[in-house]
Amino acid sequence: MEVERVFIGAGCNRVVNNVSWGASGLVSFGAQNAVAIFCPKTAQILTTLPGHKASVNCTLWLPNSKFAFKAKQLEQHFCFLEMRKV
C-alpha cells in the first residue's frame, strides 16, 4: 500500500510576532504546539514540526542561515532548529 501526502493544514496561533519570513523565502509560524513551515510560492504548508510541550509563541529565522530558525514557547524556552534542503 502506498501513501501519498495530499494536504497539510495548520492554523496560526493568535500571538503577535508569531510569523517570520526567512531569507529562503519560506515562512515559519507557531501552530498550536508545533512550528509550521509555509511556502508562499506554492501556497502550501510544507511541513509541521511537532514536539513542543506548550504553545509556540514566536518563530524567528536566523539571519546568517537560510534554513535555521528559533521558536519560542512560553517565556523562557527556545528551540533552535535547522532544516536540511532535500
mmCIF file as gemmi writes it, N, C-alpha and C atoms, coordinates in Angstrom:
data_model
loop_
_atom_site.group_PDB
_atom_site.id
_atom_site.type_symbol
_atom_site.label_atom_id
_atom_site.label_alt_id
_atom_site.label_comp_id
_atom_site.label_asym_id
_atom_site.label_entity_id
_atom_site.label_seq_id
_atom_site.pdbx_PDB_ins_code
_atom_site.Cartn_x
_atom_site.Cartn_y
_atom_site.Cartn_z
_atom_site.occupancy
_atom_site.B_iso_or_equiv
_atom_site.pdbx_formal_charge
_atom_site.auth_seq_id
_atom_site.auth_asym_id
_atom_site.pdbx_PDB_model_num
ATOM 1 N N . MET Axp A 1 ? 0.825 -1.151 0 1 0 ? 1 A 1
ATOM 2 C CA . MET Axp A 1 ? 0 0 0 1 0 ? 1 A 1
ATOM 3 C C . MET Axp A 1 ? 0.886 1.236 0 1 0 ? 1 A 1
ATOM 4 N N . GLU Axp A 2 ? 0.647 2.153 -0.888 1 0 ? 2 A 1
ATOM 5 C CA . GLU Axp A 2 ? 1.402 3.393 -0.976 1 0 ? 2 A 1
ATOM 6 C C . GLU Axp A 2 ? 0.561 4.526 -0.413 1 0 ? 2 A 1
ATOM 7 N N . VAL Axp A 3 ? 1.198 5.377 0.38 1 0 ? 3 A 1
ATOM 8 C CA . VAL Axp A 3 ? 0.51 6.513 0.974 1 0 ? 3 A 1
ATOM 9 C C . VAL Axp A 3 ? 1.115 7.782 0.407 1 0 ? 3 A 1
ATOM 10 N N . GLU Axp A 4 ? 0.268 8.683 -0.021 1 0 ? 4 A 1
ATOM 11 C CA . GLU Axp A 4 ? 0.717 9.949 -0.597 1 0 ? 4 A 1
ATOM 12 C C . GLU Axp A 4 ? 0.176 11.1 0.235 1 0 ? 4 A 1
ATOM 13 N N . ARG Axp A 5 ? 1.043 12.057 0.562 1 0 ? 5 A 1
ATOM 14 C CA . ARG Axp A 5 ? 0.599 13.249 1.272 1 0 ? 5 A 1
ATOM 15 C C . ARG Axp A 5 ? -0.158 14.134 0.291 1 0 ? 5 A 1
ATOM 16 N N . VAL Axp A 6 ? -1.357 14.5 0.651 1 0 ? 6 A 1
ATOM 17 C CA . VAL Axp A 6 ? -2.187 15.315 -0.225 1 0 ? 6 A 1
ATOM 18 C C . VAL Axp A 6 ? -2.313 16.732 0.31 1 0 ? 6 A 1
ATOM 19 N N . PHE Axp A 7 ? -2.418 16.864 1.621 1 0 ? 7 A 1
ATOM 20 C CA . PHE Axp A 7 ? -2.675 18.18 2.202 1 0 ? 7 A 1
ATOM 21 C C . PHE Axp A 7 ? -2.15 18.224 3.627 1 0 ? 7 A 1
ATOM 22 N N . ILE Axp A 8 ? -1.5 19.329 3.988 1 0 ? 8 A 1
ATOM 23 C CA . ILE Axp A 8 ? -1.116 19.597 5.373 1 0 ? 8 A 1
ATOM 24 C C . ILE Axp A 8 ? -1.779 20.91 5.747 1 0 ? 8 A 1
ATOM 25 N N . GLY Axp A 9 ? -2.513 20.917 6.821 1 0 ? 9 A 1
ATOM 26 C CA . GLY Axp A 9 ? -3.174 22.138 7.271 1 0 ? 9 A 1
ATOM 27 C C . GLY Axp A 9 ? -2.724 22.497 8.673 1 0 ? 9 A 1
ATOM 28 N N . ALA Axp A 10 ? -2.67 23.79 8.966 1 0 ? 10 A 1
ATOM 29 C CA . ALA Axp A 10 ? -2.307 24.266 10.3 1 0 ? 10 A 1
ATOM 30 C C . ALA Axp A 10 ? -2.847 25.671 10.468 1 0 ? 10 A 1
ATOM 31 N N . GLY Axp A 11 ? -3.313 25.964 11.653 1 0 ? 11 A 1
ATOM 32 C CA . GLY Axp A 11 ? -3.782 27.31 11.968 1 0 ? 11 A 1
ATOM 33 C C . GLY Axp A 11 ? -2.731 28.053 12.771 1 0 ? 11 A 1
ATOM 34 N N . CYS Axp A 12 ? -2.575 29.328 12.495 1 0 ? 12 A 1
ATOM 35 C CA . CYS Axp A 12 ? -1.58 30.16 13.172 1 0 ? 12 A 1
ATOM 36 C C . CYS Axp A 12 ? -2.068 30.533 14.573 1 0 ? 12 A 1
ATOM 37 N N . ASN Axp A 13 ? -1.189 30.425 15.571 1 0 ? 13 A 1
ATOM 38 C CA . ASN Axp A 13 ? -1.521 30.845 16.93 1 0 ? 13 A 1
ATOM 39 C C . ASN Axp A 13 ? -1.754 32.35 16.964 1 0 ? 13 A 1
ATOM 40 N N . ARG Axp A 14 ? -2.648 32.796 17.829 1 0 ? 14 A 1
ATOM 41 C CA . ARG Axp A 14 ? -3.009 34.21 17.904 1 0 ? 14 A 1
ATOM 42 C C . ARG Axp A 14 ? -2.05 34.971 18.812 1 0 ? 14 A 1
ATOM 43 N N . VAL Axp A 15 ? -0.825 35.144 18.37 1 0 ? 15 A 1
ATOM 44 C CA . VAL Axp A 15 ? 0.194 35.848 19.135 1 0 ? 15 A 1
ATOM 45 C C . VAL Axp A 15 ? 0.943 36.774 18.179 1 0 ? 15 A 1
ATOM 46 N N . VAL Axp A 16 ? 1.163 38.027 18.606 1 0 ? 16 A 1
ATOM 47 C CA . VAL Axp A 16 ? 1.938 38.973 17.797 1 0 ? 16 A 1
ATOM 48 C C . VAL Axp A 16 ? 3.358 38.435 17.626 1 0 ? 16 A 1
ATOM 49 N N . ASN Axp A 17 ? 3.966 38.646 16.494 1 0 ? 17 A 1
ATOM 50 C CA . ASN Axp A 17 ? 5.328 38.186 16.168 1 0 ? 17 A 1
ATOM 51 C C . ASN Axp A 17 ? 5.431 36.673 16.055 1 0 ? 17 A 1
ATOM 52 N N . ASN Axp A 18 ? 4.344 36.022 15.785 1 0 ? 18 A 1
ATOM 53 C CA . ASN Axp A 18 ? 4.341 34.57 15.656 1 0 ? 18 A 1
ATOM 54 C C . ASN Axp A 18 ? 4.806 34.12 14.275 1 0 ? 18 A 1
ATOM 55 N N . VAL Axp A 19 ? 4.851 35.035 13.316 1 0 ? 19 A 1
ATOM 56 C CA . VAL Axp A 19 ? 5.196 34.692 11.934 1 0 ? 19 A 1
ATOM 57 C C . VAL Axp A 19 ? 6.544 35.304 11.578 1 0 ? 19 A 1
ATOM 58 N N . SER Axp A 20 ? 7.379 34.546 10.873 1 0 ? 20 A 1
ATOM 59 C CA . SER Axp A 20 ? 8.679 35.054 10.45 1 0 ? 20 A 1
ATOM 60 C C . SER Axp A 20 ? 8.954 34.631 9.006 1 0 ? 20 A 1
ATOM 61 N N . TRP Axp A 21 ? 9.386 35.595 8.195 1 0 ? 21 A 1
ATOM 62 C CA . TRP Axp A 21 ? 9.711 35.345 6.79 1 0 ? 21 A 1
ATOM 63 C C . TRP Axp A 21 ? 11.221 35.186 6.678 1 0 ? 21 A 1
ATOM 64 N N . GLY Axp A 22 ? 11.676 34.048 6.175 1 0 ? 22 A 1
ATOM 65 C CA . GLY Axp A 22 ? 13.103 33.766 6.113 1 0 ? 22 A 1
ATOM 66 C C . GLY Axp A 22 ? 13.75 34.147 4.792 1 0 ? 22 A 1
ATOM 67 N N . ALA Axp A 23 ? 15.082 34.191 4.787 1 0 ? 23 A 1
ATOM 68 C CA . ALA Axp A 23 ? 15.85 34.513 3.581 1 0 ? 23 A 1
ATOM 69 C C . ALA Axp A 23 ? 15.639 33.477 2.488 1 0 ? 23 A 1
ATOM 70 N N . SER Axp A 24 ? 15.209 32.287 2.866 1 0 ? 24 A 1
ATOM 71 C CA . SER Axp A 24 ? 14.947 31.222 1.896 1 0 ? 24 A 1
ATOM 72 C C . SER Axp A 24 ? 13.643 31.442 1.144 1 0 ? 24 A 1
ATOM 73 N N . GLY Axp A 25 ? 12.838 32.416 1.616 1 0 ? 25 A 1
ATOM 74 C CA . GLY Axp A 25 ? 11.53 32.643 1.019 1 0 ? 25 A 1
ATOM 75 C C . GLY Axp A 25 ? 10.426 31.878 1.716 1 0 ? 25 A 1
ATOM 76 N N . LEU Axp A 26 ? 10.785 31.07 2.713 1 0 ? 26 A 1
ATOM 77 C CA . LEU Axp A 26 ? 9.795 30.309 3.468 1 0 ? 26 A 1
ATOM 78 C C . LEU Axp A 26 ? 9.325 31.11 4.676 1 0 ? 26 A 1
ATOM 79 N N . VAL Axp A 27 ? 8.142 30.772 5.162 1 0 ? 27 A 1
ATOM 80 C CA . VAL Axp A 27 ? 7.553 31.436 6.316 1 0 ? 27 A 1
ATOM 81 C C . VAL Axp A 27 ? 7.369 30.4 7.422 1 0 ? 27 A 1
ATOM 82 N N . SER Axp A 28 ? 7.745 30.762 8.641 1 0 ? 28 A 1
ATOM 83 C CA . SER Axp A 28 ? 7.504 29.881 9.786 1 0 ? 28 A 1
ATOM 84 C C . SER Axp A 28 ? 6.506 30.551 10.716 1 0 ? 28 A 1
ATOM 85 N N . PHE Axp A 29 ? 5.692 29.73 11.38 1 0 ? 29 A 1
ATOM 86 C CA . PHE Axp A 29 ? 4.769 30.27 12.377 1 0 ? 29 A 1
ATOM 87 C C . PHE Axp A 29 ? 4.389 29.183 13.37 1 0 ? 29 A 1
ATOM 88 N N . GLY Axp A 30 ? 3.993 29.626 14.557 1 0 ? 30 A 1
ATOM 89 C CA . GLY Axp A 30 ? 3.532 28.691 15.574 1 0 ? 30 A 1
ATOM 90 C C . GLY Axp A 30 ? 2.135 28.21 15.242 1 0 ? 30 A 1
ATOM 91 N N . ALA Axp A 31 ? 1.94 26.909 15.32 1 0 ? 31 A 1
ATOM 92 C CA . ALA Axp A 31 ? 0.645 26.283 15.06 1 0 ? 31 A 1
ATOM 93 C C . ALA Axp A 31 ? 0.358 25.33 16.219 1 0 ? 31 A 1
ATOM 94 N N . GLN Axp A 32 ? -0.313 25.839 17.23 1 0 ? 32 A 1
ATOM 95 C CA . GLN Axp A 32 ? -0.542 25.127 18.487 1 0 ? 32 A 1
ATOM 96 C C . GLN Axp A 32 ? 0.811 24.767 19.089 1 0 ? 32 A 1
ATOM 97 N N . ASN Axp A 33 ? 1.111 23.491 19.29 1 0 ? 33 A 1
ATOM 98 C CA . ASN Axp A 33 ? 2.381 23.084 19.899 1 0 ? 33 A 1
ATOM 99 C C . ASN Axp A 33 ? 3.408 22.663 18.855 1 0 ? 33 A 1
ATOM 100 N N . ALA Axp A 34 ? 3.299 23.191 17.661 1 0 ? 34 A 1
ATOM 101 C CA . ALA Axp A 34 ? 4.225 22.848 16.574 1 0 ? 34 A 1
ATOM 102 C C . ALA Axp A 34 ? 4.638 24.119 15.838 1 0 ? 34 A 1
ATOM 103 N N . VAL Axp A 35 ? 5.642 23.981 15.011 1 0 ? 35 A 1
ATOM 104 C CA . VAL Axp A 35 ? 6.042 25.048 14.088 1 0 ? 35 A 1
ATOM 105 C C . VAL Axp A 35 ? 5.64 24.596 12.696 1 0 ? 35 A 1
ATOM 106 N N . ALA Axp A 36 ? 4.976 25.473 11.961 1 0 ? 36 A 1
ATOM 107 C CA . ALA Axp A 36 ? 4.594 25.168 10.584 1 0 ? 36 A 1
ATOM 108 C C . ALA Axp A 36 ? 5.523 25.92 9.644 1 0 ? 36 A 1
ATOM 109 N N . ILE Axp A 37 ? 5.896 25.28 8.539 1 0 ? 37 A 1
ATOM 110 C CA . ILE Axp A 37 ? 6.726 25.9 7.506 1 0 ? 37 A 1
ATOM 111 C C . ILE Axp A 37 ? 5.858 26.042 6.261 1 0 ? 37 A 1
ATOM 112 N N . PHE Axp A 38 ? 5.695 27.284 5.82 1 0 ? 38 A 1
ATOM 113 C CA . PHE Axp A 38 ? 4.795 27.622 4.721 1 0 ? 38 A 1
ATOM 114 C C . PHE Axp A 38 ? 5.595 28.154 3.536 1 0 ? 38 A 1
ATOM 115 N N . CYS Axp A 39 ? 5.228 27.75 2.324 1 0 ? 39 A 1
ATOM 116 C CA . CYS Axp A 39 ? 5.856 28.245 1.096 1 0 ? 39 A 1
ATOM 117 C C . CYS Axp A 39 ? 4.864 29.162 0.383 1 0 ? 39 A 1
ATOM 118 N N . PRO Axp A 40 ? 5.117 30.473 0.362 1 0 ? 40 A 1
ATOM 119 C CA . PRO Axp A 40 ? 4.198 31.398 -0.298 1 0 ? 40 A 1
ATOM 120 C C . PRO Axp A 40 ? 4.081 31.167 -1.805 1 0 ? 40 A 1
ATOM 121 N N . LYS Axp A 41 ? 5.147 30.679 -2.436 1 0 ? 41 A 1
ATOM 122 C CA . LYS Axp A 41 ? 5.109 30.466 -3.893 1 0 ? 41 A 1
ATOM 123 C C . LYS Axp A 41 ? 4.088 29.412 -4.29 1 0 ? 41 A 1
ATOM 124 N N . THR Axp A 42 ? 3.966 28.366 -3.476 1 0 ? 42 A 1
ATOM 125 C CA . THR Axp A 42 ? 3.023 27.288 -3.787 1 0 ? 42 A 1
ATOM 126 C C . THR Axp A 42 ? 1.758 27.368 -2.941 1 0 ? 42 A 1
ATOM 127 N N . ALA Axp A 43 ? 1.74 28.313 -1.992 1 0 ? 43 A 1
ATOM 128 C CA . ALA Axp A 43 ? 0.61 28.484 -1.067 1 0 ? 43 A 1
ATOM 129 C C . ALA Axp A 43 ? 0.312 27.19 -0.315 1 0 ? 43 A 1
ATOM 130 N N . GLN Axp A 44 ? 1.386 26.5 0.127 1 0 ? 44 A 1
ATOM 131 C CA . GLN Axp A 44 ? 1.23 25.234 0.835 1 0 ? 44 A 1
ATOM 132 C C . GLN Axp A 44 ? 2.065 25.211 2.105 1 0 ? 44 A 1
ATOM 133 N N . ILE Axp A 45 ? 1.548 24.538 3.101 1 0 ? 45 A 1
ATOM 134 C CA . ILE Axp A 45 ? 2.35 24.234 4.279 1 0 ? 45 A 1
ATOM 135 C C . ILE Axp A 45 ? 3.199 23.022 3.923 1 0 ? 45 A 1
ATOM 136 N N . LEU Axp A 46 ? 4.513 23.182 3.97 1 0 ? 46 A 1
ATOM 137 C CA . LEU Axp A 46 ? 5.421 22.106 3.576 1 0 ? 46 A 1
ATOM 138 C C . LEU Axp A 46 ? 5.518 21.025 4.639 1 0 ? 46 A 1
ATOM 139 N N . THR Axp A 47 ? 5.545 21.461 5.891 1 0 ? 47 A 1
ATOM 140 C CA . THR Axp A 47 ? 5.658 20.503 6.987 1 0 ? 47 A 1
ATOM 141 C C . THR Axp A 47 ? 5.281 21.178 8.287 1 0 ? 47 A 1
ATOM 142 N N . THR Axp A 48 ? 5.021 20.38 9.292 1 0 ? 48 A 1
ATOM 143 C CA . THR Axp A 48 ? 4.889 20.874 10.656 1 0 ? 48 A 1
ATOM 144 C C . THR Axp A 48 ? 5.918 20.149 11.503 1 0 ? 48 A 1
ATOM 145 N N . LEU Axp A 49 ? 6.45 20.853 12.474 1 0 ? 49 A 1
ATOM 146 C CA . LEU Axp A 49 ? 7.494 20.312 13.34 1 0 ? 49 A 1
ATOM 147 C C . LEU Axp A 49 ? 6.937 20.226 14.757 1 0 ? 49 A 1
ATOM 148 N N . PRO Axp A 50 ? 6.376 19.082 15.132 1 0 ? 50 A 1
ATOM 149 C CA . PRO Axp A 50 ? 5.776 18.938 16.456 1 0 ? 50 A 1
ATOM 150 C C . PRO Axp A 50 ? 6.83 18.71 17.528 1 0 ? 50 A 1
ATOM 151 N N . GLY Axp A 51 ? 6.387 18.689 18.768 1 0 ? 51 A 1
ATOM 152 C CA . GLY Axp A 51 ? 7.295 18.334 19.844 1 0 ? 51 A 1
ATOM 153 C C . GLY Axp A 51 ? 7.344 19.332 20.983 1 0 ? 51 A 1
ATOM 154 N N . HIS Axp A 52 ? 6.806 20.512 20.798 1 0 ? 52 A 1
ATOM 155 C CA . HIS Axp A 52 ? 6.802 21.484 21.889 1 0 ? 52 A 1
ATOM 156 C C . HIS Axp A 52 ? 5.782 21.066 22.937 1 0 ? 52 A 1
ATOM 157 N N . LYS Axp A 53 ? 6.078 21.341 24.197 1 0 ? 53 A 1
ATOM 158 C CA . LYS Axp A 53 ? 5.16 20.98 25.279 1 0 ? 53 A 1
ATOM 159 C C . LYS Axp A 53 ? 4.133 22.074 25.534 1 0 ? 53 A 1
ATOM 160 N N . ALA Axp A 54 ? 4.335 23.239 24.953 1 0 ? 54 A 1
ATOM 161 C CA . ALA Axp A 54 ? 3.417 24.365 25.133 1 0 ? 54 A 1
ATOM 162 C C . ALA Axp A 54 ? 3.198 25.025 23.775 1 0 ? 54 A 1
ATOM 163 N N . SER Axp A 55 ? 2.297 25.966 23.751 1 0 ? 55 A 1
ATOM 164 C CA . SER Axp A 55 ? 2.002 26.696 22.519 1 0 ? 55 A 1
ATOM 165 C C . SER Axp A 55 ? 3.237 27.471 22.049 1 0 ? 55 A 1
ATOM 166 N N . VAL Axp A 56 ? 3.529 27.428 20.763 1 0 ? 56 A 1
ATOM 167 C CA . VAL Axp A 56 ? 4.661 28.17 20.194 1 0 ? 56 A 1
ATOM 168 C C . VAL Axp A 56 ? 4.22 29.62 20.014 1 0 ? 56 A 1
ATOM 169 N N . ASN Axp A 57 ? 4.896 30.536 20.694 1 0 ? 57 A 1
ATOM 170 C CA . ASN Axp A 57 ? 4.502 31.942 20.691 1 0 ? 57 A 1
ATOM 171 C C . ASN Axp A 57 ? 5.276 32.798 19.712 1 0 ? 57 A 1
ATOM 172 N N . CYS Axp A 58 ? 6.42 32.324 19.235 1 0 ? 58 A 1
ATOM 173 C CA . CYS Axp A 58 ? 7.243 33.161 18.369 1 0 ? 58 A 1
ATOM 174 C C . CYS Axp A 58 ? 8.171 32.272 17.54 1 0 ? 58 A 1
ATOM 175 N N . THR Axp A 59 ? 8.345 32.62 16.282 1 0 ? 59 A 1
ATOM 176 C CA . THR Axp A 59 ? 9.364 31.975 15.451 1 0 ? 59 A 1
ATOM 177 C C . THR Axp A 59 ? 10.205 33.074 14.82 1 0 ? 59 A 1
ATOM 178 N N . LEU Axp A 60 ? 11.457 32.797 14.582 1 0 ? 60 A 1
ATOM 179 C CA . LEU Axp A 60 ? 12.357 33.792 14.005 1 0 ? 60 A 1
ATOM 180 C C . LEU Axp A 60 ? 13.437 33.079 13.205 1 0 ? 60 A 1
ATOM 181 N N . TRP Axp A 61 ? 13.523 33.382 11.92 1 0 ? 61 A 1
ATOM 182 C CA . TRP Axp A 61 ? 14.594 32.821 11.089 1 0 ? 61 A 1
ATOM 183 C C . TRP Axp A 61 ? 15.896 33.489 11.485 1 0 ? 61 A 1
ATOM 184 N N . LEU Axp A 62 ? 16.958 32.715 11.597 1 0 ? 62 A 1
ATOM 185 C CA . LEU Axp A 62 ? 18.263 33.267 11.942 1 0 ? 62 A 1
ATOM 186 C C . LEU Axp A 62 ? 18.853 33.959 10.719 1 0 ? 62 A 1
ATOM 187 N N . PRO Axp A 63 ? 19.376 35.168 10.883 1 0 ? 63 A 1
ATOM 188 C CA . PRO Axp A 63 ? 19.827 35.955 9.729 1 0 ? 63 A 1
ATOM 189 C C . PRO Axp A 63 ? 21.022 35.377 8.983 1 0 ? 63 A 1
ATOM 190 N N . ASN Axp A 64 ? 21.828 34.539 9.631 1 0 ? 64 A 1
ATOM 191 C CA . ASN Axp A 64 ? 23.02 34.007 8.966 1 0 ? 64 A 1
ATOM 192 C C . ASN Axp A 64 ? 22.78 32.669 8.28 1 0 ? 64 A 1
ATOM 193 N N . SER Axp A 65 ? 21.531 32.218 8.214 1 0 ? 65 A 1
ATOM 194 C CA . SER Axp A 65 ? 21.242 30.933 7.588 1 0 ? 65 A 1
ATOM 195 C C . SER Axp A 65 ? 19.886 30.97 6.908 1 0 ? 65 A 1
ATOM 196 N N . LYS Axp A 66 ? 19.788 30.37 5.737 1 0 ? 66 A 1
ATOM 197 C CA . LYS Axp A 66 ? 18.514 30.313 5.027 1 0 ? 66 A 1
ATOM 198 C C . LYS Axp A 66 ? 17.567 29.292 5.635 1 0 ? 66 A 1
ATOM 199 N N . PHE Axp A 67 ? 18.093 28.313 6.337 1 0 ? 67 A 1
ATOM 200 C CA . PHE Axp A 67 ? 17.256 27.207 6.791 1 0 ? 67 A 1
ATOM 201 C C . PHE Axp A 67 ? 17.306 26.958 8.295 1 0 ? 67 A 1
ATOM 202 N N . ALA Axp A 68 ? 17.707 27.949 9.088 1 0 ? 68 A 1
ATOM 203 C CA . ALA Axp A 68 ? 17.725 27.783 10.54 1 0 ? 68 A 1
ATOM 204 C C . ALA Axp A 68 ? 16.855 28.854 11.183 1 0 ? 68 A 1
ATOM 205 N N . PHE Axp A 69 ? 16.139 28.478 12.216 1 0 ? 69 A 1
ATOM 206 C CA . PHE Axp A 69 ? 15.298 29.432 12.928 1 0 ? 69 A 1
ATOM 207 C C . PHE Axp A 69 ? 15.166 29.016 14.378 1 0 ? 69 A 1
ATOM 208 N N . LYS Axp A 70 ? 14.663 29.948 15.197 1 0 ? 70 A 1
ATOM 209 C CA . LYS Axp A 70 ? 14.393 29.602 16.587 1 0 ? 70 A 1
ATOM 210 C C . LYS Axp A 70 ? 12.909 29.781 16.854 1 0 ? 70 A 1
ATOM 211 N N . ALA Axp A 71 ? 12.394 28.965 17.741 1 0 ? 71 A 1
ATOM 212 C CA . ALA Axp A 71 ? 10.987 29.015 18.126 1 0 ? 71 A 1
ATOM 213 C C . ALA Axp A 71 ? 10.92 29.205 19.632 1 0 ? 71 A 1
ATOM 214 N N . LYS Axp A 72 ? 10.01 30.063 20.064 1 0 ? 72 A 1
ATOM 215 C CA . LYS Axp A 72 ? 9.88 30.357 21.487 1 0 ? 72 A 1
ATOM 216 C C . LYS Axp A 72 ? 8.545 29.835 21.989 1 0 ? 72 A 1
ATOM 217 N N . GLN Axp A 73 ? 8.599 29.086 23.069 1 0 ? 73 A 1
ATOM 218 C CA . GLN Axp A 73 ? 7.369 28.643 23.728 1 0 ? 73 A 1
ATOM 219 C C . GLN Axp A 73 ? 7.389 29.192 25.147 1 0 ? 73 A 1
ATOM 220 N N . LEU Axp A 74 ? 6.266 29.611 25.611 1 0 ? 74 A 1
ATOM 221 C CA . LEU Axp A 74 ? 6.147 30.275 26.9 1 0 ? 74 A 1
ATOM 222 C C . LEU Axp A 74 ? 7.077 31.484 26.93 1 0 ? 74 A 1
ATOM 223 N N . GLU Axp A 75 ? 7.665 31.795 28.082 1 0 ? 75 A 1
ATOM 224 C CA . GLU Axp A 75 ? 8.51 32.982 28.184 1 0 ? 75 A 1
ATOM 225 C C . GLU Axp A 75 ? 9.995 32.653 28.207 1 0 ? 75 A 1
ATOM 226 N N . GLN Axp A 76 ? 10.378 31.408 28.475 1 0 ? 76 A 1
ATOM 227 C CA . GLN Axp A 76 ? 11.781 31.128 28.724 1 0 ? 76 A 1
ATOM 228 C C . GLN Axp A 76 ? 12.406 30.09 27.82 1 0 ? 76 A 1
ATOM 229 N N . HIS Axp A 77 ? 11.633 29.374 27.063 1 0 ? 77 A 1
ATOM 230 C CA . HIS Axp A 77 ? 12.182 28.225 26.342 1 0 ? 77 A 1
ATOM 231 C C . HIS Axp A 77 ? 12.376 28.541 24.862 1 0 ? 77 A 1
ATOM 232 N N . PHE Axp A 78 ? 13.57 28.3 24.373 1 0 ? 78 A 1
ATOM 233 C CA . PHE Axp A 78 ? 13.866 28.478 22.963 1 0 ? 78 A 1
ATOM 234 C C . PHE Axp A 78 ? 14.268 27.141 22.369 1 0 ? 78 A 1
ATOM 235 N N . CYS Axp A 79 ? 13.922 26.947 21.139 1 0 ? 79 A 1
ATOM 236 C CA . CYS Axp A 79 ? 14.296 25.733 20.426 1 0 ? 79 A 1
ATOM 237 C C . CYS Axp A 79 ? 14.932 26.17 19.11 1 0 ? 79 A 1
ATOM 238 N N . PHE Axp A 80 ? 16.18 25.83 18.879 1 0 ? 80 A 1
ATOM 239 C CA . PHE Axp A 80 ? 16.851 26.185 17.637 1 0 ? 80 A 1
ATOM 240 C C . PHE Axp A 80 ? 16.788 24.995 16.693 1 0 ? 80 A 1
ATOM 241 N N . LEU Axp A 81 ? 16.317 25.224 15.505 1 0 ? 81 A 1
ATOM 242 C CA . LEU Axp A 81 ? 16.149 24.156 14.527 1 0 ? 81 A 1
ATOM 243 C C . LEU Axp A 81 ? 16.86 24.521 13.239 1 0 ? 81 A 1
ATOM 244 N N . GLU Axp A 82 ? 17.413 23.539 12.58 1 0 ? 82 A 1
ATOM 245 C CA . GLU Axp A 82 ? 17.992 23.746 11.256 1 0 ? 82 A 1
ATOM 246 C C . GLU Axp A 82 ? 17.389 22.73 10.306 1 0 ? 82 A 1
ATOM 247 N N . MET Axp A 83 ? 16.793 23.239 9.238 1 0 ? 83 A 1
ATOM 248 C CA . MET Axp A 83 ? 16.192 22.365 8.238 1 0 ? 83 A 1
ATOM 249 C C . MET Axp A 83 ? 17.215 22.069 7.162 1 0 ? 83 A 1
ATOM 250 N N . ARG Axp A 84 ? 17.227 20.88 6.689 1 0 ? 84 A 1
ATOM 251 C CA . ARG Axp A 84 ? 18.12 20.48 5.599 1 0 ? 84 A 1
ATOM 252 C C . ARG Axp A 84 ? 17.331 20.459 4.305 1 0 ? 84 A 1
ATOM 253 N N . LYS Axp A 85 ? 17.865 21.08 3.29 1 0 ? 85 A 1
ATOM 254 C CA . LYS Axp A 85 ? 17.213 21.076 1.977 1 0 ? 85 A 1
ATOM 255 C C . LYS Axp A 85 ? 17.362 19.689 1.361 1 0 ? 85 A 1
ATOM 256 N N . VAL Axp A 86 ? 16.259 19.094 0.956 1 0 ? 86 A 1
ATOM 257 C CA . VAL Axp A 86 ? 16.274 17.737 0.402 1 0 ? 86 A 1
ATOM 258 C C . VAL Axp A 86 ? 16.083 17.789 -1.092 1 0 ? 86 A 1
